[in-house]
GROMACS .gro file of C-alpha atoms in nm:
model
  439
    1UNK     CA    1   0.579  -0.770   1.603
    2UNK     CA    2   0.604  -0.668   1.239
    3UNK     CA    3   0.633  -1.017   1.092
    4UNK     CA    4   0.259  -1.018   1.020
    5UNK     CA    5   0.307  -0.691   0.836
    6UNK     CA    6   0.552  -0.876   0.611
    7UNK     CA    7   0.279  -1.120   0.510
    8UNK     CA    8   0.032  -0.839   0.454
    9UNK     CA    9   0.274  -0.642   0.237
   10UNK     CA   10   0.367  -0.955   0.039
   11UNK     CA   11   0.003  -0.951  -0.067
   12UNK     CA   12   0.022  -0.584  -0.170
   13UNK     CA   13   0.340  -0.656  -0.365
   14UNK     CA   14   0.166  -0.933  -0.558
   15UNK     CA   15  -0.113  -0.692  -0.650
   16UNK     CA   16   0.124  -0.417  -0.762
   17UNK     CA   17   0.328  -0.648  -0.981
   18UNK     CA   18   0.060  -0.872  -1.126
   19UNK     CA   19  -0.292  -0.725  -1.135
   20UNK     CA   20  -0.227  -0.511  -1.445
   21UNK     CA   21  -0.081  -0.805  -1.643
   22UNK     CA   22  -0.360  -1.038  -1.519
   23UNK     CA   23  -0.622  -0.795  -1.650
   24UNK     CA   24  -0.428  -0.763  -1.977
   25UNK     CA   25  -0.406  -1.142  -2.016
   26UNK     CA   26  -0.784  -1.157  -1.970
   27UNK     CA   27  -0.841  -0.896  -2.243
   28UNK     CA   28  -0.842  -0.554  -2.072
   29UNK     CA   29  -0.710  -0.247  -2.253
   30UNK     CA   30  -0.424  -0.047  -2.099
   31UNK     CA   31  -0.642   0.261  -2.061
   32UNK     CA   32  -0.893   0.063  -1.846
   33UNK     CA   33  -0.640  -0.052  -1.589
   34UNK     CA   34  -0.673   0.230  -1.332
   35UNK     CA   35  -1.052   0.192  -1.327
   36UNK     CA   36  -1.033  -0.187  -1.295
   37UNK     CA   37  -0.815  -0.145  -0.986
   38UNK     CA   38  -1.062   0.075  -0.800
   39UNK     CA   39  -1.121  -0.200  -0.543
   40UNK     CA   40  -0.815  -0.094  -0.346
   41UNK     CA   41  -0.894   0.275  -0.307
   42UNK     CA   42  -1.267   0.229  -0.255
   43UNK     CA   43  -1.234  -0.044   0.008
   44UNK     CA   44  -0.962   0.161   0.175
   45UNK     CA   45  -1.185   0.466   0.177
   46UNK     CA   46  -1.482   0.280   0.326
   47UNK     CA   47  -1.320   0.011   0.539
   48UNK     CA   48  -1.021   0.165   0.714
   49UNK     CA   49  -1.187   0.463   0.888
   50UNK     CA   50  -1.470   0.239   1.007
   51UNK     CA   51  -1.236  -0.036   1.126
   52UNK     CA   52  -1.015   0.229   1.286
   53UNK     CA   53  -1.302   0.376   1.484
   54UNK     CA   54  -1.432   0.031   1.580
   55UNK     CA   55  -1.092  -0.094   1.693
   56UNK     CA   56  -1.045   0.213   1.914
   57UNK     CA   57  -1.368   0.118   2.094
   58UNK     CA   58  -1.340  -0.262   2.098
   59UNK     CA   59  -1.321  -0.441   2.433
   60UNK     CA   60  -1.280  -0.814   2.380
   61UNK     CA   61  -1.094  -1.104   2.539
   62UNK     CA   62  -0.852  -1.092   2.242
   63UNK     CA   63  -0.786  -0.717   2.260
   64UNK     CA   64  -0.877  -0.410   2.055
   65UNK     CA   65  -0.688  -0.483   1.731
   66UNK     CA   66  -0.648  -0.862   1.719
   67UNK     CA   67  -1.001  -0.954   1.600
   68UNK     CA   68  -0.954  -0.733   1.295
   69UNK     CA   69  -0.608  -0.880   1.223
   70UNK     CA   70  -0.761  -1.226   1.204
   71UNK     CA   71  -1.071  -1.144   1.000
   72UNK     CA   72  -0.863  -0.953   0.747
   73UNK     CA   73  -0.602  -1.229   0.725
   74UNK     CA   74  -0.862  -1.493   0.634
   75UNK     CA   75  -1.017  -1.274   0.360
   76UNK     CA   76  -0.672  -1.188   0.226
   77UNK     CA   77  -0.577  -1.556   0.212
   78UNK     CA   78  -0.892  -1.648   0.018
   79UNK     CA   79  -0.850  -1.362  -0.230
   80UNK     CA   80  -0.487  -1.453  -0.301
   81UNK     CA   81  -0.559  -1.824  -0.343
   82UNK     CA   82  -0.832  -1.783  -0.604
   83UNK     CA   83  -0.704  -1.474  -0.794
   84UNK     CA   84  -0.472  -1.657  -1.039
   85UNK     CA   85  -0.757  -1.897  -1.120
   86UNK     CA   86  -0.962  -1.611  -1.269
   87UNK     CA   87  -1.131  -1.695  -1.599
   88UNK     CA   88  -1.266  -1.347  -1.677
   89UNK     CA   89  -1.213  -0.980  -1.598
   90UNK     CA   90  -1.531  -0.983  -1.387
   91UNK     CA   91  -1.403  -1.273  -1.175
   92UNK     CA   92  -1.065  -1.103  -1.125
   93UNK     CA   93  -1.231  -0.774  -1.028
   94UNK     CA   94  -1.459  -0.952  -0.778
   95UNK     CA   95  -1.170  -1.137  -0.616
   96UNK     CA   96  -0.969  -0.815  -0.598
   97UNK     CA   97  -1.251  -0.659  -0.395
   98UNK     CA   98  -1.235  -0.949  -0.147
   99UNK     CA   99  -0.856  -0.933  -0.132
  100UNK     CA  100  -0.845  -0.558  -0.079
  101UNK     CA  101  -1.117  -0.570   0.183
  102UNK     CA  102  -0.908  -0.821   0.378
  103UNK     CA  103  -0.591  -0.618   0.335
  104UNK     CA  104  -0.758  -0.299   0.453
  105UNK     CA  105  -0.929  -0.462   0.752
  106UNK     CA  106  -0.586  -0.576   0.870
  107UNK     CA  107  -0.379  -0.274   0.764
  108UNK     CA  108  -0.526   0.001   0.982
  109UNK     CA  109  -0.519  -0.190   1.313
  110UNK     CA  110  -0.159  -0.288   1.236
  111UNK     CA  111  -0.063   0.080   1.208
  112UNK     CA  112  -0.244   0.156   1.535
  113UNK     CA  113  -0.087  -0.151   1.697
  114UNK     CA  114   0.262  -0.002   1.654
  115UNK     CA  115   0.151   0.325   1.812
  116UNK     CA  116  -0.023   0.135   2.095
  117UNK     CA  117   0.285  -0.066   2.188
  118UNK     CA  118   0.555   0.201   2.161
  119UNK     CA  119   0.635   0.515   2.356
  120UNK     CA  120   0.631   0.842   2.156
  121UNK     CA  121   1.010   0.858   2.137
  122UNK     CA  122   1.017   0.504   1.991
  123UNK     CA  123   0.756   0.551   1.718
  124UNK     CA  124   0.985   0.689   1.449
  125UNK     CA  125   1.200   0.377   1.478
  126UNK     CA  126   0.886   0.162   1.500
  127UNK     CA  127   0.726   0.291   1.182
  128UNK     CA  128   1.056   0.288   0.993
  129UNK     CA  129   1.101  -0.074   1.104
  130UNK     CA  130   0.755  -0.144   0.967
  131UNK     CA  131   0.865   0.025   0.647
  132UNK     CA  132   1.167  -0.207   0.634
  133UNK     CA  133   0.941  -0.510   0.657
  134UNK     CA  134   0.732  -0.362   0.377
  135UNK     CA  135   1.041  -0.339   0.159
  136UNK     CA  136   1.148  -0.695   0.242
  137UNK     CA  137   0.801  -0.840   0.180
  138UNK     CA  138   0.748  -0.665  -0.150
  139UNK     CA  139   1.101  -0.751  -0.264
  140UNK     CA  140   1.018  -1.119  -0.211
  141UNK     CA  141   0.678  -1.084  -0.381
  142UNK     CA  142   0.824  -0.920  -0.691
  143UNK     CA  143   1.130  -1.147  -0.713
  144UNK     CA  144   0.966  -1.487  -0.661
  145UNK     CA  145   0.836  -1.529  -1.022
  146UNK     CA  146   1.188  -1.477  -1.158
  147UNK     CA  147   1.322  -1.723  -0.900
  148UNK     CA  148   1.065  -1.980  -1.013
  149UNK     CA  149   1.179  -1.934  -1.372
  150UNK     CA  150   1.539  -1.967  -1.257
  151UNK     CA  151   1.450  -2.296  -1.086
  152UNK     CA  152   1.309  -2.436  -1.411
  153UNK     CA  153   0.951  -2.316  -1.459
  154UNK     CA  154   0.885  -2.179  -1.807
  155UNK     CA  155   0.779  -1.815  -1.829
  156UNK     CA  156   0.566  -1.917  -2.131
  157UNK     CA  157   0.378  -2.195  -1.950
  158UNK     CA  158   0.031  -2.040  -1.933
  159UNK     CA  159  -0.321  -2.162  -1.861
  160UNK     CA  160  -0.620  -2.145  -2.096
  161UNK     CA  161  -0.671  -1.777  -2.008
  162UNK     CA  162  -0.311  -1.673  -2.074
  163UNK     CA  163  -0.211  -1.640  -1.705
  164UNK     CA  164   0.138  -1.784  -1.642
  165UNK     CA  165   0.165  -2.067  -1.392
  166UNK     CA  166   0.442  -1.874  -1.218
  167UNK     CA  167   0.170  -1.624  -1.117
  168UNK     CA  168  -0.048  -1.906  -0.984
  169UNK     CA  169   0.233  -2.045  -0.768
  170UNK     CA  170   0.344  -1.711  -0.623
  171UNK     CA  171  -0.014  -1.609  -0.531
  172UNK     CA  172  -0.066  -1.938  -0.347
  173UNK     CA  173   0.262  -1.886  -0.162
  174UNK     CA  174   0.129  -1.542  -0.067
  175UNK     CA  175  -0.199  -1.690   0.061
  176UNK     CA  176  -0.015  -1.919   0.302
  177UNK     CA  177   0.238  -1.654   0.403
  178UNK     CA  178  -0.015  -1.382   0.482
  179UNK     CA  179  -0.224  -1.601   0.711
  180UNK     CA  180   0.069  -1.775   0.881
  181UNK     CA  181   0.272  -1.460   0.958
  182UNK     CA  182  -0.023  -1.266   1.097
  183UNK     CA  183  -0.116  -1.559   1.323
  184UNK     CA  184   0.248  -1.585   1.438
  185UNK     CA  185   0.265  -1.213   1.512
  186UNK     CA  186  -0.058  -1.216   1.713
  187UNK     CA  187   0.048  -1.520   1.917
  188UNK     CA  188   0.403  -1.404   1.984
  189UNK     CA  189   0.335  -1.036   2.058
  190UNK     CA  190  -0.011  -1.000   2.215
  191UNK     CA  191  -0.156  -0.658   2.269
  192UNK     CA  192  -0.070  -0.474   2.590
  193UNK     CA  193  -0.346  -0.491   2.852
  194UNK     CA  194  -0.551  -0.175   2.871
  195UNK     CA  195  -0.520   0.039   3.182
  196UNK     CA  196  -0.832   0.096   3.394
  197UNK     CA  197  -0.844   0.455   3.265
  198UNK     CA  198  -0.836   0.335   2.903
  199UNK     CA  199  -1.106   0.073   2.964
  200UNK     CA  200  -1.327   0.331   3.134
  201UNK     CA  201  -1.273   0.570   2.843
  202UNK     CA  202  -1.372   0.304   2.587
  203UNK     CA  203  -1.670   0.187   2.793
  204UNK     CA  204  -1.797   0.545   2.815
  205UNK     CA  205  -1.801   0.588   2.437
  206UNK     CA  206  -2.138   0.553   2.260
  207UNK     CA  207  -2.182   0.232   2.062
  208UNK     CA  208  -2.348   0.147   1.732
  209UNK     CA  209  -2.307   0.232   1.364
  210UNK     CA  210  -2.424   0.591   1.398
  211UNK     CA  211  -2.184   0.653   1.687
  212UNK     CA  212  -1.898   0.514   1.477
  213UNK     CA  213  -1.982   0.740   1.183
  214UNK     CA  214  -2.021   1.039   1.415
  215UNK     CA  215  -1.681   0.965   1.570
  216UNK     CA  216  -1.524   0.966   1.222
  217UNK     CA  217  -1.696   1.296   1.142
  218UNK     CA  218  -1.592   1.454   1.471
  219UNK     CA  219  -1.234   1.338   1.421
  220UNK     CA  220  -1.225   1.496   1.075
  221UNK     CA  221  -1.356   1.828   1.212
  222UNK     CA  222  -1.101   1.821   1.499
  223UNK     CA  223  -0.812   1.701   1.282
  224UNK     CA  224  -0.473   1.839   1.393
  225UNK     CA  225  -0.319   2.101   1.164
  226UNK     CA  226  -0.014   1.887   1.084
  227UNK     CA  227  -0.239   1.606   0.967
  228UNK     CA  228  -0.438   1.841   0.743
  229UNK     CA  229  -0.119   1.963   0.579
  230UNK     CA  230  -0.012   1.605   0.511
  231UNK     CA  231  -0.314   1.577   0.281
  232UNK     CA  232  -0.152   1.781   0.000
  233UNK     CA  233   0.166   1.575   0.021
  234UNK     CA  234  -0.042   1.257   0.004
  235UNK     CA  235  -0.224   1.378  -0.308
  236UNK     CA  236   0.095   1.415  -0.513
  237UNK     CA  237   0.273   1.121  -0.353
  238UNK     CA  238   0.003   0.861  -0.414
  239UNK     CA  239  -0.098   0.980  -0.762
  240UNK     CA  240   0.268   0.939  -0.855
  241UNK     CA  241   0.299   0.592  -0.702
  242UNK     CA  242  -0.029   0.480  -0.861
  243UNK     CA  243   0.092   0.583  -1.204
  244UNK     CA  244   0.423   0.407  -1.158
  245UNK     CA  245   0.279   0.080  -1.027
  246UNK     CA  246   0.015   0.060  -1.298
  247UNK     CA  247   0.228   0.141  -1.600
  248UNK     CA  248   0.596   0.064  -1.524
  249UNK     CA  249   0.578  -0.283  -1.681
  250UNK     CA  250   0.416  -0.145  -1.998
  251UNK     CA  251   0.686   0.122  -2.026
  252UNK     CA  252   0.962  -0.137  -1.989
  253UNK     CA  253   0.801  -0.367  -2.243
  254UNK     CA  254   0.822  -0.088  -2.502
  255UNK     CA  255   1.162   0.062  -2.421
  256UNK     CA  256   1.361  -0.251  -2.334
  257UNK     CA  257   1.178  -0.527  -2.525
  258UNK     CA  258   1.017  -0.332  -2.810
  259UNK     CA  259   0.668  -0.476  -2.776
  260UNK     CA  260   0.318  -0.377  -2.667
  261UNK     CA  261   0.172  -0.726  -2.730
  262UNK     CA  262   0.067  -0.860  -2.390
  263UNK     CA  263   0.046  -1.217  -2.519
  264UNK     CA  264   0.405  -1.225  -2.644
  265UNK     CA  265   0.700  -1.390  -2.475
  266UNK     CA  266   0.872  -1.052  -2.475
  267UNK     CA  267   0.594  -0.900  -2.263
  268UNK     CA  268   0.613  -1.186  -2.014
  269UNK     CA  269   0.987  -1.120  -1.996
  270UNK     CA  270   0.907  -0.753  -1.928
  271UNK     CA  271   0.682  -0.860  -1.641
  272UNK     CA  272   0.971  -1.056  -1.491
  273UNK     CA  273   1.206  -0.760  -1.544
  274UNK     CA  274   0.963  -0.523  -1.376
  275UNK     CA  275   0.949  -0.766  -1.084
  276UNK     CA  276   1.328  -0.771  -1.059
  277UNK     CA  277   1.349  -0.390  -1.068
  278UNK     CA  278   1.072  -0.365  -0.809
  279UNK     CA  279   1.245  -0.625  -0.591
  280UNK     CA  280   1.562  -0.416  -0.612
  281UNK     CA  281   1.396  -0.089  -0.513
  282UNK     CA  282   1.216  -0.267  -0.228
  283UNK     CA  283   1.552  -0.404  -0.111
  284UNK     CA  284   1.680  -0.045  -0.115
  285UNK     CA  285   1.373   0.054   0.088
  286UNK     CA  286   1.440  -0.228   0.335
  287UNK     CA  287   1.800  -0.122   0.396
  288UNK     CA  288   1.747   0.253   0.395
  289UNK     CA  289   1.448   0.238   0.630
  290UNK     CA  290   1.685   0.128   0.906
  291UNK     CA  291   1.951   0.375   0.793
  292UNK     CA  292   1.696   0.657   0.820
  293UNK     CA  293   1.647   0.607   1.195
  294UNK     CA  294   1.948   0.818   1.306
  295UNK     CA  295   1.890   1.066   1.021
  296UNK     CA  296   1.529   1.125   1.112
  297UNK     CA  297   1.630   1.203   1.471
  298UNK     CA  298   1.879   1.459   1.342
  299UNK     CA  299   1.686   1.644   1.069
  300UNK     CA  300   1.327   1.534   1.134
  301UNK     CA  301   1.093   1.308   0.934
  302UNK     CA  302   0.954   1.593   0.718
  303UNK     CA  303   1.276   1.721   0.557
  304UNK     CA  304   1.409   1.367   0.520
  305UNK     CA  305   1.088   1.256   0.349
  306UNK     CA  306   1.109   1.552   0.109
  307UNK     CA  307   1.464   1.455   0.005
  308UNK     CA  308   1.357   1.096  -0.055
  309UNK     CA  309   1.059   1.202  -0.267
  310UNK     CA  310   1.287   1.421  -0.479
  311UNK     CA  311   1.511   1.119  -0.539
  312UNK     CA  312   1.214   0.900  -0.631
  313UNK     CA  313   1.070   1.160  -0.864
  314UNK     CA  314   1.400   1.191  -1.050
  315UNK     CA  315   1.421   0.813  -1.083
  316UNK     CA  316   1.073   0.780  -1.230
  317UNK     CA  317   1.128   1.068  -1.470
  318UNK     CA  318   1.443   0.923  -1.628
  319UNK     CA  319   1.340   0.555  -1.629
  320UNK     CA  320   1.139   0.569  -1.957
  321UNK     CA  321   1.448   0.687  -2.145
  322UNK     CA  322   1.645   0.372  -2.059
  323UNK     CA  323   1.663   0.090  -2.317
  324UNK     CA  324   1.917  -0.138  -2.146
  325UNK     CA  325   1.779  -0.371  -1.878
  326UNK     CA  326   2.088  -0.343  -1.656
  327UNK     CA  327   2.060   0.036  -1.642
  328UNK     CA  328   1.700   0.021  -1.514
  329UNK     CA  329   1.836  -0.049  -1.168
  330UNK     CA  330   2.005   0.293  -1.139
  331UNK     CA  331   1.685   0.504  -1.120
  332UNK     CA  332   1.535   0.228  -0.903
  333UNK     CA  333   1.770   0.343  -0.624
  334UNK     CA  334   1.583   0.675  -0.603
  335UNK     CA  335   1.246   0.499  -0.619
  336UNK     CA  336   1.357   0.272  -0.335
  337UNK     CA  337   1.456   0.570  -0.120
  338UNK     CA  338   1.116   0.727  -0.179
  339UNK     CA  339   0.926   0.405  -0.106
  340UNK     CA  340   1.119   0.334   0.212
  341UNK     CA  341   1.038   0.683   0.336
  342UNK     CA  342   0.672   0.676   0.224
  343UNK     CA  343   0.597   0.375   0.440
  344UNK     CA  344   0.756   0.521   0.754
  345UNK     CA  345   0.816   0.894   0.785
  346UNK     CA  346   0.460   1.026   0.725
  347UNK     CA  347   0.335   0.792   0.999
  348UNK     CA  348   0.606   0.916   1.235
  349UNK     CA  349   0.482   1.273   1.176
  350UNK     CA  350   0.120   1.164   1.213
  351UNK     CA  351   0.155   0.952   1.527
  352UNK     CA  352   0.302   1.245   1.720
  353UNK     CA  353   0.032   1.485   1.601
  354UNK     CA  354  -0.279   1.288   1.700
  355UNK     CA  355  -0.426   1.196   2.043
  356UNK     CA  356  -0.345   0.832   2.135
  357UNK     CA  357  -0.704   0.757   2.234
  358UNK     CA  358  -0.802   0.829   1.872
  359UNK     CA  359  -0.508   0.655   1.704
  360UNK     CA  360  -0.724   0.400   1.523
  361UNK     CA  361  -0.971   0.643   1.373
  362UNK     CA  362  -0.701   0.890   1.269
  363UNK     CA  363  -0.492   0.616   1.109
  364UNK     CA  364  -0.806   0.520   0.917
  365UNK     CA  365  -0.873   0.879   0.814
  366UNK     CA  366  -0.510   0.918   0.708
  367UNK     CA  367  -0.563   0.620   0.482
  368UNK     CA  368  -0.838   0.822   0.315
  369UNK     CA  369  -0.562   1.064   0.219
  370UNK     CA  370  -0.398   0.770   0.042
  371UNK     CA  371  -0.698   0.622  -0.135
  372UNK     CA  372  -0.869   0.945  -0.244
  373UNK     CA  373  -0.566   1.037  -0.462
  374UNK     CA  374  -0.583   0.685  -0.606
  375UNK     CA  375  -0.951   0.737  -0.685
  376UNK     CA  376  -0.873   1.069  -0.848
  377UNK     CA  377  -0.598   0.903  -1.050
  378UNK     CA  378  -0.835   0.629  -1.170
  379UNK     CA  379  -1.115   0.866  -1.269
  380UNK     CA  380  -0.890   1.120  -1.440
  381UNK     CA  381  -0.665   0.874  -1.624
  382UNK     CA  382  -0.909   0.599  -1.719
  383UNK     CA  383  -1.247   0.546  -1.878
  384UNK     CA  384  -1.478   0.248  -1.835
  385UNK     CA  385  -1.780   0.198  -2.060
  386UNK     CA  386  -2.059   0.014  -1.877
  387UNK     CA  387  -2.298   0.027  -2.173
  388UNK     CA  388  -2.556   0.259  -2.020
  389UNK     CA  389  -2.296   0.499  -1.880
  390UNK     CA  390  -1.926   0.576  -1.917
  391UNK     CA  391  -1.712   0.657  -1.613
  392UNK     CA  392  -1.386   0.851  -1.622
  393UNK     CA  393  -1.206   1.126  -1.811
  394UNK     CA  394  -0.960   0.903  -2.008
  395UNK     CA  395  -0.661   1.126  -1.939
  396UNK     CA  396  -0.421   0.841  -2.027
  397UNK     CA  397  -0.535   0.884  -2.386
  398UNK     CA  398  -0.618   1.254  -2.399
  399UNK     CA  399  -0.324   1.393  -2.196
  400UNK     CA  400  -0.055   1.125  -2.220
  401UNK     CA  401  -0.114   0.988  -2.570
  402UNK     CA  402  -0.174   0.627  -2.460
  403UNK     CA  403   0.197   0.604  -2.381
  404UNK     CA  404   0.304   0.451  -2.049
  405UNK     CA  405   0.642   0.625  -2.078
  406UNK     CA  406   0.466   0.961  -2.048
  407UNK     CA  407   0.285   0.828  -1.742
  408UNK     CA  408   0.612   0.750  -1.566
  409UNK     CA  409   0.747   1.099  -1.632
  410UNK     CA  410   0.419   1.246  -1.503
  411UNK     CA  411   0.453   1.030  -1.190
  412UNK     CA  412   0.805   1.159  -1.132
  413UNK     CA  413   0.685   1.519  -1.143
  414UNK     CA  414   0.412   1.433  -0.891
  415UNK     CA  415   0.666   1.297  -0.643
  416UNK     CA  416   0.873   1.614  -0.669
  417UNK     CA  417   0.563   1.823  -0.588
  418UNK     CA  418   0.493   1.587  -0.297
  419UNK     CA  419   0.842   1.658  -0.163
  420UNK     CA  420   0.783   2.032  -0.183
  421UNK     CA  421   0.448   1.991  -0.005
  422UNK     CA  422   0.584   1.800   0.293
  423UNK     CA  423   0.822   2.087   0.372
  424UNK     CA  424   0.509   2.287   0.456
  425UNK     CA  425   0.419   2.051   0.743
  426UNK     CA  426   0.515   2.127   1.102
  427UNK     CA  427   0.493   1.853   1.361
  428UNK     CA  428   0.275   1.887   1.668
  429UNK     CA  429   0.253   1.717   2.004
  430UNK     CA  430  -0.064   1.611   2.182
  431UNK     CA  431  -0.154   1.478   2.522
  432UNK     CA  432  -0.250   1.125   2.608
  433UNK     CA  433  -0.456   0.931   2.854
  434UNK     CA  434  -0.196   0.817   3.110
  435UNK     CA  435  -0.067   0.466   3.049
  436UNK     CA  436   0.108   0.256   3.309
  437UNK     CA  437   0.447   0.128   3.196
  438UNK     CA  438   0.411  -0.225   3.060
  439UNK     CA  439   0.666  -0.469   2.929
   0.00000   0.00000   0.00000
């Protein structure tokens, strides 16, 4: 069931590990990076709530969620295939918009799909299993360039635009993997047939664009209290993760390899090292996501998530002080614990606090609580001059002194505040439209 999620998250892993360096190879300044990566948060903000509401109301021969899986998979495949062929920043930005649109079209129905197929007492294990596949997929995405170098490809073999051929190969692997795994998942685990009550409920809903937007607005107004409280946790959590993903490689290039020159062999080695560290923390996430299943039943997803965020925050805070490559993997343990929890426990809290007949739209709205912090991060930390207007506050320069090491410490503090915030959340339970037991 979650194999398609592996392909989807392989794509996200490629973005996290490579989009910053790709922009740098094409001539972007470090301070511009958050703004250049706005495609993800903006498409998530616009696409996921709409797709969520639409998928809740879709009646087709293929099911509610499946059409969106397939459309998103095709767009994702195209974006991944052409991204490493970018010849300019504008081309890379345009392809990132296509790639992120595809990822977000697929992502929200996949979250709802888990909730659709599982009983309430199974959802914690279901979402933590999905988190485990996230860790496995991103571990493979981050590690593959180093494996290619180990098999004989030169890290310094670059095209005319400075993009290493290792990046080209791993993105094309991702294009095939994302499409193939999603197709496999859809064919092997089809959606459960809707009950007559569920079909009648969907058929009775108003149709059209305005009805979809009104459903999103109504869902926001009627949002359960537990979901509202998760918003503050999401703010700190995703600002912290955005800062880490964007600037970890630049911090390592300075502390471990002593360079800020993105066209040097040392920087390309830092990119590989960042991939190895990220692969390690994703492996930790993969293993601990399964280990969390009995723990979450004992102490609850909220307290467990808080502990994991504390561990991740500590790891990020100390990482910039490390100058030995081997020692980078110690703080990565804490980051892996946080990441494994981030991709599972908040959704376990959420799925038990929202009405099942609105699972799609609320999963989409919850994604807004992910992407809005990313938008805030981009606007506050970056500045983009468009000639006739400048966008952004440029906090990376004004508050953090153009130093990625300061950004990682700031990100660590954000995760600690996220852990404190989640302790404020109390889970709720809601009723459901009756569903007949189905195998």
